[in-house]
Every structure is written in C-alpha cells, then in structure tokens.
Coordinates of N, CA, C and O in Angstrom, one line a residue:
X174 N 175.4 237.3 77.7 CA 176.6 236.7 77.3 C 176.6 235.2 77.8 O 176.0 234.9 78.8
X175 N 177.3 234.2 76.9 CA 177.4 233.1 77.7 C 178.5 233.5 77.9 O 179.2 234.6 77.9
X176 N 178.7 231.5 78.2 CA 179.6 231.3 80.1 C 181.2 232.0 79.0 O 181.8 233.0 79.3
X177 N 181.5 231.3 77.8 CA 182.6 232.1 77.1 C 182.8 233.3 77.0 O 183.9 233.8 76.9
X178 N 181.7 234.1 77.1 CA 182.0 235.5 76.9 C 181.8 235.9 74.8 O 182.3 236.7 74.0
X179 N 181.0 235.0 74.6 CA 180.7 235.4 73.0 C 178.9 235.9 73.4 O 178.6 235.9 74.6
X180 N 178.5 236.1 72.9 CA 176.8 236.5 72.8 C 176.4 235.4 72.7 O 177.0 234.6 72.1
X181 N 174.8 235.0 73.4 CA 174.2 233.6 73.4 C 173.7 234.2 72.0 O 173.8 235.3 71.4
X182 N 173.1 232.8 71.7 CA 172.6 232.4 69.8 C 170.9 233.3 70.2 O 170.4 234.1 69.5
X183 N 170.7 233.0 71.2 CA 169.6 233.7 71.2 C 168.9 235.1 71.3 O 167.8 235.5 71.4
X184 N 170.4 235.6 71.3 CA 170.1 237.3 71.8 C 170.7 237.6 70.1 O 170.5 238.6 69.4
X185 N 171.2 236.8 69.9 CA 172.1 237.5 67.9 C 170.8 237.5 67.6 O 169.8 237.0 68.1
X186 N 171.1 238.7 65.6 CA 170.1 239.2 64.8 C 169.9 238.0 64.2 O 170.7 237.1 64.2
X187 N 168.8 238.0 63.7 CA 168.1 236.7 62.7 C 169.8 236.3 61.6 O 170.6 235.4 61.5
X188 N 169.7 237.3 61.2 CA 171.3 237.4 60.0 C 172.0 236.8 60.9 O 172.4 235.7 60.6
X189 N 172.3 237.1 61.7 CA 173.9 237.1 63.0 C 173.4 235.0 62.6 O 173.9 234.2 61.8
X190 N 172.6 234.7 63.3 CA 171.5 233.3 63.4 C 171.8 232.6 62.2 O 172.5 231.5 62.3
X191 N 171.4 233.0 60.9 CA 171.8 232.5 60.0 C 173.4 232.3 59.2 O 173.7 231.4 58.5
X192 N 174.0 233.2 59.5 CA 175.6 232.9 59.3 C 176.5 232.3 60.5 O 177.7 232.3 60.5
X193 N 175.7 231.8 61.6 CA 176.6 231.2 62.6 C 175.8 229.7 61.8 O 176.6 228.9 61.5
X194 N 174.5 229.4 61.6 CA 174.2 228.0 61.3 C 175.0 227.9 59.8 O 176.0 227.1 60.0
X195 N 175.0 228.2 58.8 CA 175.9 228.0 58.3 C 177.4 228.1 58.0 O 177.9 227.8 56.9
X196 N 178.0 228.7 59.1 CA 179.1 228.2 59.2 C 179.5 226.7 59.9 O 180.3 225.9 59.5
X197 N 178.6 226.6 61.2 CA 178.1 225.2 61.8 C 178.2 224.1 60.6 O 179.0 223.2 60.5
X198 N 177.2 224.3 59.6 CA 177.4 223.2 58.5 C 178.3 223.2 57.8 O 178.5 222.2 57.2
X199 N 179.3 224.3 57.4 CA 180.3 224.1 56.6 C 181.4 223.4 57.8 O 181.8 222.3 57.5
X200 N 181.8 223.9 59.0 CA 182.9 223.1 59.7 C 182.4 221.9 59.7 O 183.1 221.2 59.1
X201 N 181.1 221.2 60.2 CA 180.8 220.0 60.2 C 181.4 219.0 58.8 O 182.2 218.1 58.7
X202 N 180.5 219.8 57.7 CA 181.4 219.5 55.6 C 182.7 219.2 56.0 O 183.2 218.1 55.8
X203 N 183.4 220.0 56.3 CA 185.1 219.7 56.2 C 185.4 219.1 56.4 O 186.4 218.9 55.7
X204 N 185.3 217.9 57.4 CA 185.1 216.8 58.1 C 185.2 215.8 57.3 O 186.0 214.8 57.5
X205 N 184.3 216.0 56.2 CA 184.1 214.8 55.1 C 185.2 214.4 54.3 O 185.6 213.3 54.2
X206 N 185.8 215.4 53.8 CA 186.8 215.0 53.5 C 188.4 214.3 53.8 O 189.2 213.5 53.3
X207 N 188.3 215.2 55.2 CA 189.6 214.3 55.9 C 188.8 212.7 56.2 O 189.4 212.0 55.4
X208 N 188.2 212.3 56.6 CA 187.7 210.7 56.9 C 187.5 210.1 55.3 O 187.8 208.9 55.2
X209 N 187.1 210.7 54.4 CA 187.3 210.0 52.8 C 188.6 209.3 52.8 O 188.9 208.1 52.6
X210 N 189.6 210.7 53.1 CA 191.0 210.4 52.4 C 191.4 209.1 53.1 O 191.9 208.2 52.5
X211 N 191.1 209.2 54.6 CA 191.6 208.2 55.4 C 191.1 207.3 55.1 O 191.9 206.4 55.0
X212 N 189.9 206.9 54.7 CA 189.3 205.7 54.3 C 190.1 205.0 52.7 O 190.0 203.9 52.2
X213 N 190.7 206.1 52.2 CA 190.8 205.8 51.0 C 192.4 205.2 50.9 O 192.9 204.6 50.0
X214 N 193.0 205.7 52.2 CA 194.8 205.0 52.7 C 194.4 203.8 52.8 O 194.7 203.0 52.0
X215 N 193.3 203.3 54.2 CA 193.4 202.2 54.3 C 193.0 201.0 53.4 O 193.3 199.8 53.4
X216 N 192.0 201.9 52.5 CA 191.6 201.1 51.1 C 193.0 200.6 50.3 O 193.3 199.4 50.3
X217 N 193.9 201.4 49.7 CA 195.3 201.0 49.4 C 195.9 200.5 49.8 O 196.5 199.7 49.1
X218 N 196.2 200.6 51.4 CA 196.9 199.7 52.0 C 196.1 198.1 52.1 O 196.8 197.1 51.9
X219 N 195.0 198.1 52.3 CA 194.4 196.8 51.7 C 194.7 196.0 50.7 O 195.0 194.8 50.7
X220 N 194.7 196.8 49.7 CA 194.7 196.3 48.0 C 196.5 196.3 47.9 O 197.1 195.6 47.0
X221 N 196.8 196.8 48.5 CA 198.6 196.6 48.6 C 198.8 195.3 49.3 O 199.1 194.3 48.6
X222 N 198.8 195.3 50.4 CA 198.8 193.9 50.7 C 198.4 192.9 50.3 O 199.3 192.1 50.1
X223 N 197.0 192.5 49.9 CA 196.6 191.6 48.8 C 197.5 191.2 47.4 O 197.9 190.1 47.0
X224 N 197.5 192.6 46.9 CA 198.7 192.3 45.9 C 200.1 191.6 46.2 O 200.7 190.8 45.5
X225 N 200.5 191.9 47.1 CA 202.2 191.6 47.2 C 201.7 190.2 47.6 O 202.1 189.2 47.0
X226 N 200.7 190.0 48.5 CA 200.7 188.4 48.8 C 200.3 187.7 47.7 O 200.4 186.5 48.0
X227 N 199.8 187.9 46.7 CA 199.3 187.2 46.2 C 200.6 187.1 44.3 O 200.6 186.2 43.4
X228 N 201.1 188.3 44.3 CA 202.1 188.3 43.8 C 203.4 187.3 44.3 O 204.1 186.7 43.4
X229 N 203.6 187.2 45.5 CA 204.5 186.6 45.9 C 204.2 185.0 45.9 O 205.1 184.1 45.7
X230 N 202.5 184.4 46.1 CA 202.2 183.4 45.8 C 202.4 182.8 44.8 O 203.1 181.8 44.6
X231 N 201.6 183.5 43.7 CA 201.8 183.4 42.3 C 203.1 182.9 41.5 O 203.2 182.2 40.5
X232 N 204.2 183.5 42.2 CA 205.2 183.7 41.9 C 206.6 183.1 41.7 O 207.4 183.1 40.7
X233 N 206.5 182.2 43.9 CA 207.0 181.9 43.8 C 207.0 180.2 44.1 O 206.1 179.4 44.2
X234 N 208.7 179.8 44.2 CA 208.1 178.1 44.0 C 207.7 177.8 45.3 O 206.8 178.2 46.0
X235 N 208.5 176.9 45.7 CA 207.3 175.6 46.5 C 207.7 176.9 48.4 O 208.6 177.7 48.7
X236 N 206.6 176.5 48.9 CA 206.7 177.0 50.5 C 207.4 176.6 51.4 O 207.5 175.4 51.5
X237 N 208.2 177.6 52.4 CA 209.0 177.0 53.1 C 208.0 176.5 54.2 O 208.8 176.0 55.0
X238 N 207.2 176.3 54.5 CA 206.2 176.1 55.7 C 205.3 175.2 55.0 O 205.4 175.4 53.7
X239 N 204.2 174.0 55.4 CA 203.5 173.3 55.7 C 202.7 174.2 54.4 O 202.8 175.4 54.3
X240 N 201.9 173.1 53.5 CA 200.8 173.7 52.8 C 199.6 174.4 53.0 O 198.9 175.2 52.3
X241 N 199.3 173.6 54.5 CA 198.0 173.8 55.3 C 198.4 174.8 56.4 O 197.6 175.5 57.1
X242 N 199.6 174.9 56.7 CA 199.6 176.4 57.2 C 199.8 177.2 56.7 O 199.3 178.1 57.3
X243 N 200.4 177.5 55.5 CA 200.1 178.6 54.3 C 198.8 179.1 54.3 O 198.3 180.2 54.4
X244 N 198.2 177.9 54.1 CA 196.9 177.8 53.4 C 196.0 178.8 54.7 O 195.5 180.0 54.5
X245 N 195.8 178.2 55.9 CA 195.4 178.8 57.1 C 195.8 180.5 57.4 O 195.0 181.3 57.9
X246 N 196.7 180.7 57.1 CA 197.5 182.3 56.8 C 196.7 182.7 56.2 O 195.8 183.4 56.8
X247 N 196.7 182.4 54.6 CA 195.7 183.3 53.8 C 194.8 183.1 54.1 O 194.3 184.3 54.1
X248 N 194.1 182.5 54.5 CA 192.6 181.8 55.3 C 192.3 183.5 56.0 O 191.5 184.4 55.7
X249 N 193.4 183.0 57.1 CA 193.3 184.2 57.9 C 193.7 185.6 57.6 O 192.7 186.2 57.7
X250 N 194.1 185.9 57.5 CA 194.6 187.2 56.2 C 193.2 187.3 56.1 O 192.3 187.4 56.9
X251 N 193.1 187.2 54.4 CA 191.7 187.5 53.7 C 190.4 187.9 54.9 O 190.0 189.1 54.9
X252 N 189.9 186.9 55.8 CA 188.9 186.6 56.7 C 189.3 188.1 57.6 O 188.2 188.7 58.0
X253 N 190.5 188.8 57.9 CA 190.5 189.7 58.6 C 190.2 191.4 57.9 O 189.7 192.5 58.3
X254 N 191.0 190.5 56.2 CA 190.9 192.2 55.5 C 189.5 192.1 54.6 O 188.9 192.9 53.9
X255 N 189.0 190.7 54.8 CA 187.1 191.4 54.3 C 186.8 191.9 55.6 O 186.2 192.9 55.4
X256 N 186.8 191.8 56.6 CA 186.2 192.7 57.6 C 186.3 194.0 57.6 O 185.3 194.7 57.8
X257 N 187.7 194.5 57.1 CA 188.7 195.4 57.2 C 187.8 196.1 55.8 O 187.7 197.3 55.9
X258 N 187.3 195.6 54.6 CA 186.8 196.0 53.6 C 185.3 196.3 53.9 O 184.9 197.5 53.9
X259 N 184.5 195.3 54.3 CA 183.2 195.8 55.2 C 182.9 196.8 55.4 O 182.1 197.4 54.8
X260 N 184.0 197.4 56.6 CA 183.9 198.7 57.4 C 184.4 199.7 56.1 O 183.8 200.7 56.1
X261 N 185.0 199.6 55.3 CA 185.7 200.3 54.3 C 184.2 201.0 53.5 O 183.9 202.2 53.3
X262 N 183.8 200.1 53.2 CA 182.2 200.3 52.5 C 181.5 201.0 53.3 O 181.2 202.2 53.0
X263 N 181.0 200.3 54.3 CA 180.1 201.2 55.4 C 180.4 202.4 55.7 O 179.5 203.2 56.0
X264 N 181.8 202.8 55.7 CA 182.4 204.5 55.8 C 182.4 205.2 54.6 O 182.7 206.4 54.4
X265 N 182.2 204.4 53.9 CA 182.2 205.1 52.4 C 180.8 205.4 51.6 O 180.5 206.3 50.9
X266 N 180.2 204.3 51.9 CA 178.6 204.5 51.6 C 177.9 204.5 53.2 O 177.6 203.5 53.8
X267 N 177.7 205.6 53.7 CA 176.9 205.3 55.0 C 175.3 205.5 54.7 O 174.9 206.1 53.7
X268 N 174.5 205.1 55.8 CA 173.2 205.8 55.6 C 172.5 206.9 55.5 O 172.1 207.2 56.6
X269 N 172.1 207.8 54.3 CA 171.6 208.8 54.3 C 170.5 209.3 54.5 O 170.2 210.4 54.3
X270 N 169.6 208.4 55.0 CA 168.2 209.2 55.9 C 168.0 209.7 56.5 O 168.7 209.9 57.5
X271 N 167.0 210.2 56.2 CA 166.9 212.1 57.2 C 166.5 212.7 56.4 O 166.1 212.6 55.2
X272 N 166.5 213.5 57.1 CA 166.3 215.0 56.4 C 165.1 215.8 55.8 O 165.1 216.9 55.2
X273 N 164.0 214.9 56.1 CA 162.6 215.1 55.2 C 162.5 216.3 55.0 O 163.1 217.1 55.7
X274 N 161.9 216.6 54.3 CA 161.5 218.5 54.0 C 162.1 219.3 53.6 O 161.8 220.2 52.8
X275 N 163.3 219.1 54.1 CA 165.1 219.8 54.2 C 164.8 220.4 52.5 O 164.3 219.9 51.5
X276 N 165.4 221.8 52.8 CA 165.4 222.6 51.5 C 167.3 222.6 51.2 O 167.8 223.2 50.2
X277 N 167.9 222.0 52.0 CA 169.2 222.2 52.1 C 169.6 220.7 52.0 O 170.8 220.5 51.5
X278 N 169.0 219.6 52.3 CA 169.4 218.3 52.5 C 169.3 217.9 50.9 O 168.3 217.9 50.2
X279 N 171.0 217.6 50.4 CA 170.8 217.2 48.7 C 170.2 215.7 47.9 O 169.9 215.4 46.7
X280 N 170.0 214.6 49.3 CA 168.6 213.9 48.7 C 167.5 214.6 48.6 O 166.9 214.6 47.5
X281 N 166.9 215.2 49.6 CA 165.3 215.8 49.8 C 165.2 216.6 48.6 O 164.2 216.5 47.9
X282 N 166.3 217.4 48.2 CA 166.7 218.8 46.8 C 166.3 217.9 45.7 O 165.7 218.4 44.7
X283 N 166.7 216.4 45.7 CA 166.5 215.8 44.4 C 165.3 215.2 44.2 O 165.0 214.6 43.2
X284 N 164.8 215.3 45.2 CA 163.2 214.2 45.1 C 162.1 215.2 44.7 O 161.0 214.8 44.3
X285 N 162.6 216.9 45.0 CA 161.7 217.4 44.7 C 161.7 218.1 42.5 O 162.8 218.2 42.1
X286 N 160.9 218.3 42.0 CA 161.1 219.0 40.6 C 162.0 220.6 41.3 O 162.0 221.3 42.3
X287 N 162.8 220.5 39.9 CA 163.4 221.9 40.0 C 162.9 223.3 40.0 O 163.5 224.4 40.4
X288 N 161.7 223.0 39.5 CA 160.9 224.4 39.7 C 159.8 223.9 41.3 O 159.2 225.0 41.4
X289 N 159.5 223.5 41.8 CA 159.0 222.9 43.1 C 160.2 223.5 44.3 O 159.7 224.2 45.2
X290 N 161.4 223.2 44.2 CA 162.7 223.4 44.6 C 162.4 224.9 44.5 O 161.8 225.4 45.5
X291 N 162.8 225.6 43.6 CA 163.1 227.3 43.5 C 162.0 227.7 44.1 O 162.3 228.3 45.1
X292 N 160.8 227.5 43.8 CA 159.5 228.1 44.7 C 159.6 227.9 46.3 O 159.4 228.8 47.2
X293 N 159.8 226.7 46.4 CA 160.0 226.2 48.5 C 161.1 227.2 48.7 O 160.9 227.9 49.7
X294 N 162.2 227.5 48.0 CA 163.4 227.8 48.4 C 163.4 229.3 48.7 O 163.9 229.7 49.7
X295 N 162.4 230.3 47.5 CA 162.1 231.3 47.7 C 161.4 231.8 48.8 O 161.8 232.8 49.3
X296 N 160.3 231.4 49.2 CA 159.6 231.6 50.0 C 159.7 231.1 51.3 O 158.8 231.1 52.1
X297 N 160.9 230.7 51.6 CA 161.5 229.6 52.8 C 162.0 231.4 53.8 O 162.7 232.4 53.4
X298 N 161.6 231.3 54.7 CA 162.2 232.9 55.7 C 163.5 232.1 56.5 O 163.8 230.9 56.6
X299 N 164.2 233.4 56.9 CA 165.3 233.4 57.8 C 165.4 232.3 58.5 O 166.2 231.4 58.2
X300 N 164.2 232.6 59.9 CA 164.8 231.5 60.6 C 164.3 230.2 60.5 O 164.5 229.5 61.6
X301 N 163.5 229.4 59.4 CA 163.1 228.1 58.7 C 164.6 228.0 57.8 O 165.1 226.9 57.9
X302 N 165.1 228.5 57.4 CA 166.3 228.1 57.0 C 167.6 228.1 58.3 O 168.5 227.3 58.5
X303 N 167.4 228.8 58.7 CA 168.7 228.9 59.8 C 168.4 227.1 60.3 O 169.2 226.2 60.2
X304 N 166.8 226.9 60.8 CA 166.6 225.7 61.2 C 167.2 224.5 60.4 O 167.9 223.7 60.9
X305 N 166.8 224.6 58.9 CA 167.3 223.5 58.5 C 168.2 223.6 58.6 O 168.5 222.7 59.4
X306 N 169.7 224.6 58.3 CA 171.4 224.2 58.1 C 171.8 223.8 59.4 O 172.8 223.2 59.7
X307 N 171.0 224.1 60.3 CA 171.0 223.3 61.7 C 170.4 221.7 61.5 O 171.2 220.8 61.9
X308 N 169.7 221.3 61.2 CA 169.6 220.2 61.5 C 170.1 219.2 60.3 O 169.9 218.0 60.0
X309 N 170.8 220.4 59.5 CA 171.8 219.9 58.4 C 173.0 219.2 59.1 O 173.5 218.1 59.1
X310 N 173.3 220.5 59.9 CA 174.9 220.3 60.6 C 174.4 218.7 61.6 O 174.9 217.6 61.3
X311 N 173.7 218.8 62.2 CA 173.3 217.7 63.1 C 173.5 216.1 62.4 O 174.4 215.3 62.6
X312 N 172.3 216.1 61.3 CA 172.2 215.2 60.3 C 173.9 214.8 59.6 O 174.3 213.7 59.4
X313 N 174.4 215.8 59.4 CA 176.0 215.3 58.7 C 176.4 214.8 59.6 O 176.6 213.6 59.4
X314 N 176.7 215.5 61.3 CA 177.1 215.2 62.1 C 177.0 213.4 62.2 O 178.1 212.9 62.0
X315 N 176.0 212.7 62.5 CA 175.6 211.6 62.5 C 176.3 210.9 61.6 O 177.1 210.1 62.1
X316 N 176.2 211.2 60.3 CA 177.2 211.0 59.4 C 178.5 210.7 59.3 O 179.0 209.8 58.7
X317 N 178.9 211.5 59.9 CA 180.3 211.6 60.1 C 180.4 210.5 61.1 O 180.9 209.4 61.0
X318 N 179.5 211.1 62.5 CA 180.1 209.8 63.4 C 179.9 208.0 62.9 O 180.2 207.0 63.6
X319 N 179.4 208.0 61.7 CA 179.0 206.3 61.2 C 181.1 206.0 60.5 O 181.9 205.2 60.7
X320 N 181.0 207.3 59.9 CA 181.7 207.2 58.6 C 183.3 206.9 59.8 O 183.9 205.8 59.7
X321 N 183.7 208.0 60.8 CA 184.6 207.6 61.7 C 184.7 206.0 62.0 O 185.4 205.1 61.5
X322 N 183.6 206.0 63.2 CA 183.6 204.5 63.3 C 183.8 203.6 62.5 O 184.6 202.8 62.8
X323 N 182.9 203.8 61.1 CA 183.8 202.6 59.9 C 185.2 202.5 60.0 O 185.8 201.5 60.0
X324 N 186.0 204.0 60.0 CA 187.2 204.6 58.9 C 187.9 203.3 60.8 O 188.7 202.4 60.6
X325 N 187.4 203.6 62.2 CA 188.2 202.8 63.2 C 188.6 201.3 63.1 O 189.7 200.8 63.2
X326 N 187.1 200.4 62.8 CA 187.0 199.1 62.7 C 187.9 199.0 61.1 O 188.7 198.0 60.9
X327 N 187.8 199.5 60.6 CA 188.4 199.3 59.2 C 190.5 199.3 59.6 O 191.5 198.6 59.3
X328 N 190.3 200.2 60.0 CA 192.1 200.3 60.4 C 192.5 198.6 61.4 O 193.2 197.6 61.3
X329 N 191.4 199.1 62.2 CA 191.5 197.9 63.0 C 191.6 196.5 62.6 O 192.5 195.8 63.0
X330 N 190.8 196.0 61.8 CA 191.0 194.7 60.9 C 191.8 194.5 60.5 O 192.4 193.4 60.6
X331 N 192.3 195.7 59.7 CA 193.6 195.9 58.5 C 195.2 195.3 59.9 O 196.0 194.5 59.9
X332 N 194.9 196.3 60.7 CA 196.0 195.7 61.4 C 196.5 194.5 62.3 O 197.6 194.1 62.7
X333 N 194.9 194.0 62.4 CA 195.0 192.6 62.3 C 195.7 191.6 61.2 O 196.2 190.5 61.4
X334 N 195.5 192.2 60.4 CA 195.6 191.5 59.5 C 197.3 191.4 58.8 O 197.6 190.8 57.8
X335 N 197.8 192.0 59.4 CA 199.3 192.1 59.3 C 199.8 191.0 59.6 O 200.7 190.7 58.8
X336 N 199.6 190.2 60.5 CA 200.6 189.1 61.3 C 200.2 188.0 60.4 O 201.1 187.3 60.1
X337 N 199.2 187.6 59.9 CA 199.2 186.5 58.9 C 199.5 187.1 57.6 O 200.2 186.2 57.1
X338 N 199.4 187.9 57.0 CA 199.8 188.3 56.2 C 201.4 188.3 56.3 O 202.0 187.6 55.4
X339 N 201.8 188.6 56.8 CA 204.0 189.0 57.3 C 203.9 187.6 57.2 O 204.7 187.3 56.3
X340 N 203.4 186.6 57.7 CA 203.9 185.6 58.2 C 203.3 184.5 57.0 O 203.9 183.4 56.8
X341 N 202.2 184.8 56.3 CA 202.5 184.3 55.0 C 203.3 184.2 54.5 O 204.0 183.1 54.4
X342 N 203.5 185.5 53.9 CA 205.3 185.9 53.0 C 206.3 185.7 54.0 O 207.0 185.0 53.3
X343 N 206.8 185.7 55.1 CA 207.7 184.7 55.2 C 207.6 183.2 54.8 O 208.5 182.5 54.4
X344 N 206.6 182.9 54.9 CA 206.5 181.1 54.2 C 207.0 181.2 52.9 O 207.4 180.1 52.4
X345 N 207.2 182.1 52.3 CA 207.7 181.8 51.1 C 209.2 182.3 50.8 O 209.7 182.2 49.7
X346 N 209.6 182.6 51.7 CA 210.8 183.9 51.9 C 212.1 182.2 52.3 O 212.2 181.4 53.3
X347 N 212.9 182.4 50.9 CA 214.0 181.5 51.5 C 215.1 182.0 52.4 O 215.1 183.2 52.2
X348 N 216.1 181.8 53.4 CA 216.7 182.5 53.8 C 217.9 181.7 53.8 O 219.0 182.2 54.2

C-alpha cells in the first residue's frame, strides 16, 4: 500500500495500470478547456475595451485634456493590451513538440498513414500503451503549464491596462 492507503501503481494488474493512465490523461484534458474559456474572457475583455475607446474617440468632439496626453494614454493602453494579446496567442497556440512515436499523441497520429497507424496501434501491448497515455498526461501537462502562464501574463497586462485606458475616456468625458 502506499503512504494514502490506495495500492502502489506497481503492485495493480496491467488493466488496473492502464485504466489509472488513462484516466491520468483525461483529468489532465479537462484542464484544457477551463484555461481556453479563460483565455477567451480575457480575449473579449481586450477587444471590448479597444472598442469603447476607440468608439468614444471616433465619436466624440474635441478632448478635455491636452492632445499629447490623450495621445500618450492610447500610446499606453495599446503598448500594454499588445502585450496582454501576445500572451493571449502564446496560450492559445502553445508549442506542441513531443511526443515522438506516441501512438496516442494527435500530431505523431497524423504524420503517420492511416493504415501505418491501425497496424502500430494493433500490435502496440498493454504496458507500451499504458507508457504512452503516461507520457501523454506529462506532455499535456507541460502544456497546460505554458498555456496557464500565458492565460497569467495575459490578465496581467490587460489590467494594466485599465488605468490608461479609464483615464483616456475620461479625457473625453465632459462633466
């Protein structure tokens, strides 16, 4: 037993081995999607802000504030939410390398022919697959931690980017 009191990985049946690694890869999968969605708030909240400032520029007449501090605002704005967009990308497209050989990795699946594929896959035993959804889960894993980090730096810019932004649209805000 381990220290929890569940059975070590190494005393379970080959089967027992292969349904704990893929479950490993599917909790790791699930993952993907909560950090999408979040990436995809801060993406709108981006493109929302852009819009209203740039709607309100457009829009309205002359500035209550200096031209060249207006101008310095959006300066600064923009300069904070391309950063804020950068990381947006980088969490959204991260790097997919890895995985060589992987009968489970869906780049490696596509570089091989589909009948190439069904033959590896067939003849692939228990624990060479338990291996790969293990170093599947690992490999997402990595993944995930790029895609986090983006989804942090990305919030982070964005909320930088609030105080020139607010303080734009007040330049234009008569009172």
């Amino acid at each position: 037993m381990a220290e929890d009191g569940q059975p070590a990985l190494g005393r379970l049946s080959e089967e027992d081995r292969l349904k704990a690694a893929r479950d490993q890869l599917n909790l790791v999968l699930s993952f993907f999607s909560r950090v999408d969605t979040k990436l995809s708030v801060v993406l709108g909240a981006n493109v929302g802000m852009l819009g209203v400032l740039f709607t309100r520029v457009t829009a309205s007449g002359a500035p209550t504030i200096s031209a060249s501090a207006l101008w310095g605002l959006i300066v600064g704005f923009l300069t904070l939410l391309g950063f804020s967009s950068y990381h947006l990308y980088r969490g959204s497209f991260p790097s997919l390398e890895g995985g060589a050989g992987s009968l489970v990795y869906f780049r490696e699946i596509a570089v091989r022919g589909e009948h190439d594929f069904i033959v590896a896959f067939t003849r692939l035993s228990s624990s060479a697959l338990t291996e790969d959804l293990l170093s599947q889960s690992w490999r997402n894993s990595v993944i995930l931690t790029q895609k986090f980090a983006s989804l942090r730096r990305a919030y982070v810019w964005s909320a930088f980017s609030i105080v020139p932004w607010a303080l734009a649209l007040a330049g234009y805000t008569r009172f």
